């Protein structure tokens, strides 16, 4: 993928953050309550519906579940779809 | 918990920090389409929100090779890629054209029809956000009746949506499938299947768009789900002409418990001017299509 093809004059290179730190777009931030989050409660891989539905792919499956706030745009889909209501959207302030 | 969630390709081909809006239904769908298509894929795309998501030269947010083409030439450029790959013996690479509804229903239709008639070995994907969203929500032939767009601001759209799926069905192609970001695993499975099939494959994704449809970004999955629950969008597959309902639409067809259209309409600002008459016409239009599908499923 990283290889340049000399026959193509205008060829782009893949990079994370093509539009910069898109976390800056956010006015609400998702906060996970690990006391309610199913994988943390059960201490085994489970649920991960937040990972499934995140349009940005910024949620890491694991124990605990983590969100990359550098790029999370704050859409709130994860909070809406979490079956355990473990995610709350809180104001970034300002 | 969906067990098969763990079977999904873990690699991300659409990188974070891209230009799609908050809660974009296209972004969510694309994440899974690319996971399914994975390596050995070449994309070709006309101008649309997806081009914006791909990014500005000299950087891109997508790790799969992609060609940018013009609206009218999308399927023709795919046919060219297929011919080139064949000539160089790279027959294990799948060519995928990815266009919006404007680039499919309207501007891309003749090249797509030509490629389908020739049986070009490629996948054409239409992500349908029911309008020209990238340029500020103009009406397309995929916009439903009663929707406000910037070109139908007063009377709303007065015509029904074009049935592109029926047009593709009339081409007798190898595979047709509809998918939705409300069901990412179903979407993923259908793309995996499409990649394995030879010949022309057409996929249509119902892609809710927060700014264009007028609802909060957090509701994208809910709106996508309501489109299925009301039958305004139907999940199905057609393999060599044989129709079958899939996923949630299959159980709706079996149980006959579709929701009334109003549950879907009332949550979107684009329908805030819809008249009683338009709403009943739209319900009738949806019911007629649904009954056509039921007949097809009977065989
Ligand atoms: C021939 C041509 N006409 C018009 C345009 C301007 N244009 C760029 S994107 C776009 C909208 C495309 O709509 P659609 O295919 O539905 O994709 P969406 O933006 O909704 O994702 C238009 C009209 C163009 N780039 N080329
Ligand atoms: S959806 Fe909710 S419960 Fe499930 S893994 Fe994510 S945060 Fe935890
Ligand atoms: S708020 Fe949106 S972008 Fe951020 S982690 Fe949740 S689903 Fe992903
Ligand atoms: S306008 Fe709609 S389809 Fe386009 S990037 Fe924004 S949310 Fe996605
Ligand atoms: Mg569109």
Short mmCIF file of C-alpha atoms in Angstrom, two decimals, chain A residues 11-12 29 40 69 86:
data_model
loop_
_atom_site.label_atom_id
_atom_site.label_comp_id
_atom_site.label_asym_id
_atom_site.label_seq_id
_atom_site.Cartn_x
_atom_site.Cartn_y
_atom_site.Cartn_z
CA UNK A 11 -1.22 9.29 -5.76
CA UNK A 12 -2.26 9.69 -2.14
CA UNK A 29 -17.84 13.25 24.86
CA UNK A 40 -15.73 -5.42 32.44
CA UNK A 69 -10.83 10.61 21.97
CA UNK A 86 -23.00 2.18 30.25
#
